[in-house]
mmCIF file of C-alpha atoms in Angstrom:
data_model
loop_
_atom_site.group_PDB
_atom_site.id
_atom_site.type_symbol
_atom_site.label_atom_id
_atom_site.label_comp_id
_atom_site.label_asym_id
_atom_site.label_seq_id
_atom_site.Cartn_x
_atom_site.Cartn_y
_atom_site.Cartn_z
ATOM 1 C CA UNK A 1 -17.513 63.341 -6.905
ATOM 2 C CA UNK A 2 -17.899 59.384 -6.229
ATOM 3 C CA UNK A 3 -15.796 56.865 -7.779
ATOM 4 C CA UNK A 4 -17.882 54.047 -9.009
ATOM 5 C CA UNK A 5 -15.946 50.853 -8.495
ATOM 6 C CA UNK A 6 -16.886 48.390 -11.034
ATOM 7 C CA UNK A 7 -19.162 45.290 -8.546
ATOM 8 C CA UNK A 8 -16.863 41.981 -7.875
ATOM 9 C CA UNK A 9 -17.290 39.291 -10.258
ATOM 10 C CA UNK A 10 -19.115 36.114 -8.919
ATOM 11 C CA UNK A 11 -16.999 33.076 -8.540
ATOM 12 C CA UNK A 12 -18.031 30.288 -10.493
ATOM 13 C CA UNK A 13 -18.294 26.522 -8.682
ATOM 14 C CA UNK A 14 -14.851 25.247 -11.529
ATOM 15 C CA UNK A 15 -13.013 28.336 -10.254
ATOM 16 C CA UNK A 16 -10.293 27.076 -7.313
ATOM 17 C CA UNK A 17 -9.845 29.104 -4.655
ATOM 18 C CA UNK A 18 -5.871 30.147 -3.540
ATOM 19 C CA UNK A 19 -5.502 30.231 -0.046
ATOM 20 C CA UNK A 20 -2.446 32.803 0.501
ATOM 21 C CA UNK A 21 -1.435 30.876 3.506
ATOM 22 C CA UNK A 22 2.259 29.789 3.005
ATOM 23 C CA UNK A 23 3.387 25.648 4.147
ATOM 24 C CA UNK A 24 4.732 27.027 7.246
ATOM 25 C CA UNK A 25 1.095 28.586 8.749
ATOM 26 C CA UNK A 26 -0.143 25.241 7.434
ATOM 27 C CA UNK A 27 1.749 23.014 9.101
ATOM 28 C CA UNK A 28 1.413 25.219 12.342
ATOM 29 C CA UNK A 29 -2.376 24.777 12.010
ATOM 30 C CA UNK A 30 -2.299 21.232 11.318
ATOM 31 C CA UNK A 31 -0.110 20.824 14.653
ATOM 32 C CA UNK A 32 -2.514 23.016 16.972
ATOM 33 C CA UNK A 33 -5.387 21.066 15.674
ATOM 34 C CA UNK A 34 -3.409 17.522 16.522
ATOM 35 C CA UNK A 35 -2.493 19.790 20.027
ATOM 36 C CA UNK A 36 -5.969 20.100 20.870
ATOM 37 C CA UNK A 37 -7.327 16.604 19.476
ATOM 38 C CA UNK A 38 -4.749 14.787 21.909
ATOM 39 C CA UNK A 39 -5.890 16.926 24.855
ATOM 40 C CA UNK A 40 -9.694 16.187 24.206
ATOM 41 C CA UNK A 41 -8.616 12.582 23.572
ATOM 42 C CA UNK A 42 -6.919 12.866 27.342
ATOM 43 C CA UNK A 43 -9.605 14.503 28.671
ATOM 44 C CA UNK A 44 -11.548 11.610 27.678
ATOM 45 C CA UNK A 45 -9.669 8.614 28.564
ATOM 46 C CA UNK A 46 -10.059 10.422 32.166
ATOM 47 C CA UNK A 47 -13.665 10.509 31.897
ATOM 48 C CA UNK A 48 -13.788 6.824 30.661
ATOM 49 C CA UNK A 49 -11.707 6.137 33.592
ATOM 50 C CA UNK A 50 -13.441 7.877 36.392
ATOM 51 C CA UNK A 51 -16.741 5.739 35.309
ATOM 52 C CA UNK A 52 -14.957 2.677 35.821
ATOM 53 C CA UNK A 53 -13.662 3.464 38.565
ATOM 54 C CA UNK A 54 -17.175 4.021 39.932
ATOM 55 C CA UNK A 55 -18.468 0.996 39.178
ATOM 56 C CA UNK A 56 -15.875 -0.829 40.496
ATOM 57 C CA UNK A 57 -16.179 1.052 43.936
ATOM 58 C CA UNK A 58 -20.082 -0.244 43.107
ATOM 59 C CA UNK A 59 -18.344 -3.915 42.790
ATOM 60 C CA UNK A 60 -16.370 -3.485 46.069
ATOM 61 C CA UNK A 61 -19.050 -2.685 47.868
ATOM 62 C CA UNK A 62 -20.983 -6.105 47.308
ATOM 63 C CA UNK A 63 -18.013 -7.608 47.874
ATOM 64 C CA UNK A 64 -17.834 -6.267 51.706
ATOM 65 C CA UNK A 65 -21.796 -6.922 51.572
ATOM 66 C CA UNK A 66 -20.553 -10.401 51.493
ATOM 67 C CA UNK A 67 -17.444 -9.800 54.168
ATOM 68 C CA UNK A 68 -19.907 -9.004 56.445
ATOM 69 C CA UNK A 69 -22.491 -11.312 56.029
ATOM 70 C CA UNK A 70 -19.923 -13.593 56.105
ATOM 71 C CA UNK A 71 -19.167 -12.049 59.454
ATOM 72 C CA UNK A 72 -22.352 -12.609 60.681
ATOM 73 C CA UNK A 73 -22.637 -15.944 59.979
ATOM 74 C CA UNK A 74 -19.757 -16.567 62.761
ATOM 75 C CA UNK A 75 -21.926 -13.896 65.277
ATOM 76 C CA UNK A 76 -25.304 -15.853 64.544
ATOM 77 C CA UNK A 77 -23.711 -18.973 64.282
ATOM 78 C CA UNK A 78 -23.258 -18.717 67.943
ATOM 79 C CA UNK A 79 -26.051 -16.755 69.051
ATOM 80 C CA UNK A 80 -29.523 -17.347 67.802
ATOM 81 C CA UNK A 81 -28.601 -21.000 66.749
ATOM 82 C CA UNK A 82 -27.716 -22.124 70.230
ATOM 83 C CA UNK A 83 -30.421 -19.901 71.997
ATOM 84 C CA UNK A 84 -32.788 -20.335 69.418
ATOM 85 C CA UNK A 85 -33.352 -23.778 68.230
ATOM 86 C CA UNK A 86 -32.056 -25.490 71.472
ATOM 87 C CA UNK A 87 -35.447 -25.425 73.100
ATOM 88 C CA UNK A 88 -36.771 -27.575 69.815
ATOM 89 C CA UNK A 89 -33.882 -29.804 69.215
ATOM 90 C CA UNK A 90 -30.305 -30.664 70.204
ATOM 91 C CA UNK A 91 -27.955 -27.217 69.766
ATOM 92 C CA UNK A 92 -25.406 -28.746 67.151
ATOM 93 C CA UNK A 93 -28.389 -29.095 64.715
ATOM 94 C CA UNK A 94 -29.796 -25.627 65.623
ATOM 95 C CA UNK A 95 -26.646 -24.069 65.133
ATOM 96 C CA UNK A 96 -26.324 -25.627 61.329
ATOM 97 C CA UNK A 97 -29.862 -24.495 60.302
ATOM 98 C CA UNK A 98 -28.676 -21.088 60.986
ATOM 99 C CA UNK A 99 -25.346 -21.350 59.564
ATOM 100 C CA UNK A 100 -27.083 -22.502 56.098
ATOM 101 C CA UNK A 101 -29.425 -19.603 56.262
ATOM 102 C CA UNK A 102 -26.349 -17.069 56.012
ATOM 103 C CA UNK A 103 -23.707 -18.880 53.992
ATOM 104 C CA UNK A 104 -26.669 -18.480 51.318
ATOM 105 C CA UNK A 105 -26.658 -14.915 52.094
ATOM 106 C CA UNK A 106 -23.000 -14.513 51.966
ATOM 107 C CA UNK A 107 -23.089 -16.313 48.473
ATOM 108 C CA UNK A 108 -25.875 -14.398 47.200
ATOM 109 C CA UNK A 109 -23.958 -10.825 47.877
ATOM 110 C CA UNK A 110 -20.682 -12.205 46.751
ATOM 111 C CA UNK A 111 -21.809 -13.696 43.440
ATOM 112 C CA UNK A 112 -23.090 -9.993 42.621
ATOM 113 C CA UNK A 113 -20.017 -8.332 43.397
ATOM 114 C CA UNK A 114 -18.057 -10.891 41.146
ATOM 115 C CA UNK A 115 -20.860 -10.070 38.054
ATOM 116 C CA UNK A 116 -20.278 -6.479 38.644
ATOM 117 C CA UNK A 117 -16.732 -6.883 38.653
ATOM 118 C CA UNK A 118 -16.827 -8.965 35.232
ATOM 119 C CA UNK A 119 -18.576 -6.103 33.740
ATOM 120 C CA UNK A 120 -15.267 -3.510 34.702
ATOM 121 C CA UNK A 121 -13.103 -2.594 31.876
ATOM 122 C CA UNK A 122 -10.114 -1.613 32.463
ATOM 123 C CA UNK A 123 -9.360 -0.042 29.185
ATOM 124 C CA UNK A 124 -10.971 2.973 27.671
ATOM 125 C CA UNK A 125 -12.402 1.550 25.051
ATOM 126 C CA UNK A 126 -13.944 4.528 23.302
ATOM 127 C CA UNK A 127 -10.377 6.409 23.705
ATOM 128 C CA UNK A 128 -8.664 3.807 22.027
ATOM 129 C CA UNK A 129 -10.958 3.521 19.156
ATOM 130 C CA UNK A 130 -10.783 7.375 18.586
ATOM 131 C CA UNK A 131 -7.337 6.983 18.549
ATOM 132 C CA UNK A 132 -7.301 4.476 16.022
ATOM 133 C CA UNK A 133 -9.223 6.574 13.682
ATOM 134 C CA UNK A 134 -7.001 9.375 14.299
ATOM 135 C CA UNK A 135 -3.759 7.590 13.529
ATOM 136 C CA UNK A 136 -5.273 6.434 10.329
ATOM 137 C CA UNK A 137 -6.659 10.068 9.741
ATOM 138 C CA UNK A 138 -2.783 11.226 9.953
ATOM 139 C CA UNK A 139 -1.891 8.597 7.643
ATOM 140 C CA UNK A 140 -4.373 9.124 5.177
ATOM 141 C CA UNK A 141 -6.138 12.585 5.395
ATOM 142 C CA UNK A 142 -7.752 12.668 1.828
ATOM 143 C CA UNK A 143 -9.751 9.056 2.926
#
């Protein structure tokens, strides 16, 4: 023969619920959940990082855009002015016409490397906002 079990009661919504769960299994969950929101916080300040890092490379390379145009003002300078422009008028003048024509290239390349470089942050800024929140979290939980 069956036993019939009399069904659970339904909780009501003003009923609290007891968790069984004693301070010490608390407090250990509380620190592997601070564990693993430091590691993802770590994981990413690296990412942050690695993205500036990129577009600083990006900055770097204008700036040896501009090394070597700069480079080839001194090659030009004494190539194509001289050969150039010497047939038309007397070589010193040739040779500054050209000169002009690359120092405004040089210039052009180096003043986008410096914006580029102005736009590099150092800091993780997303990281350390994150953190913020989490330190006041700590403080205050119930907030």
């Amino acid at each position: 023969m069956a036993t019939v079990r009399p069904a659970p009661r339904p909780t009501r919504p003003t009923e609290r619920h007891v968790d069984d769960r004693s301070v010490g299994q608390l407090m250990s969950g509380v620190t592997a959940d601070l564990q693993t929101l430091f590691r993802q916080e770590i994981e990413l300040a690296k990412a942050e990082i690695k993205e500036e890092g990129t577009r600083a490379g990006k900055a770097a390379g204008m700036y040896g855009g501009a090394g070597f145009a700069g480079y080839m003002v001194v090659l030009f300078l004494s190539l194509a002015a001289v050969l150039g422009l010497a047939n038309v008028m007397d070589g010193g003048w040739a040779a500054l016409i050209v000169t002009a024509v690359w120092a405004v290239v040089a210039a052009v390349l180096y003043m986008k490397g410096r914006a580029g470089m102005r736009t590099v942050s150092p800091k993780p800024e997303r990281t350390v906002e994150t953190m913020k929140e989490n330190a006041e979290w700590a403080r205050h939980p119930t907030r």
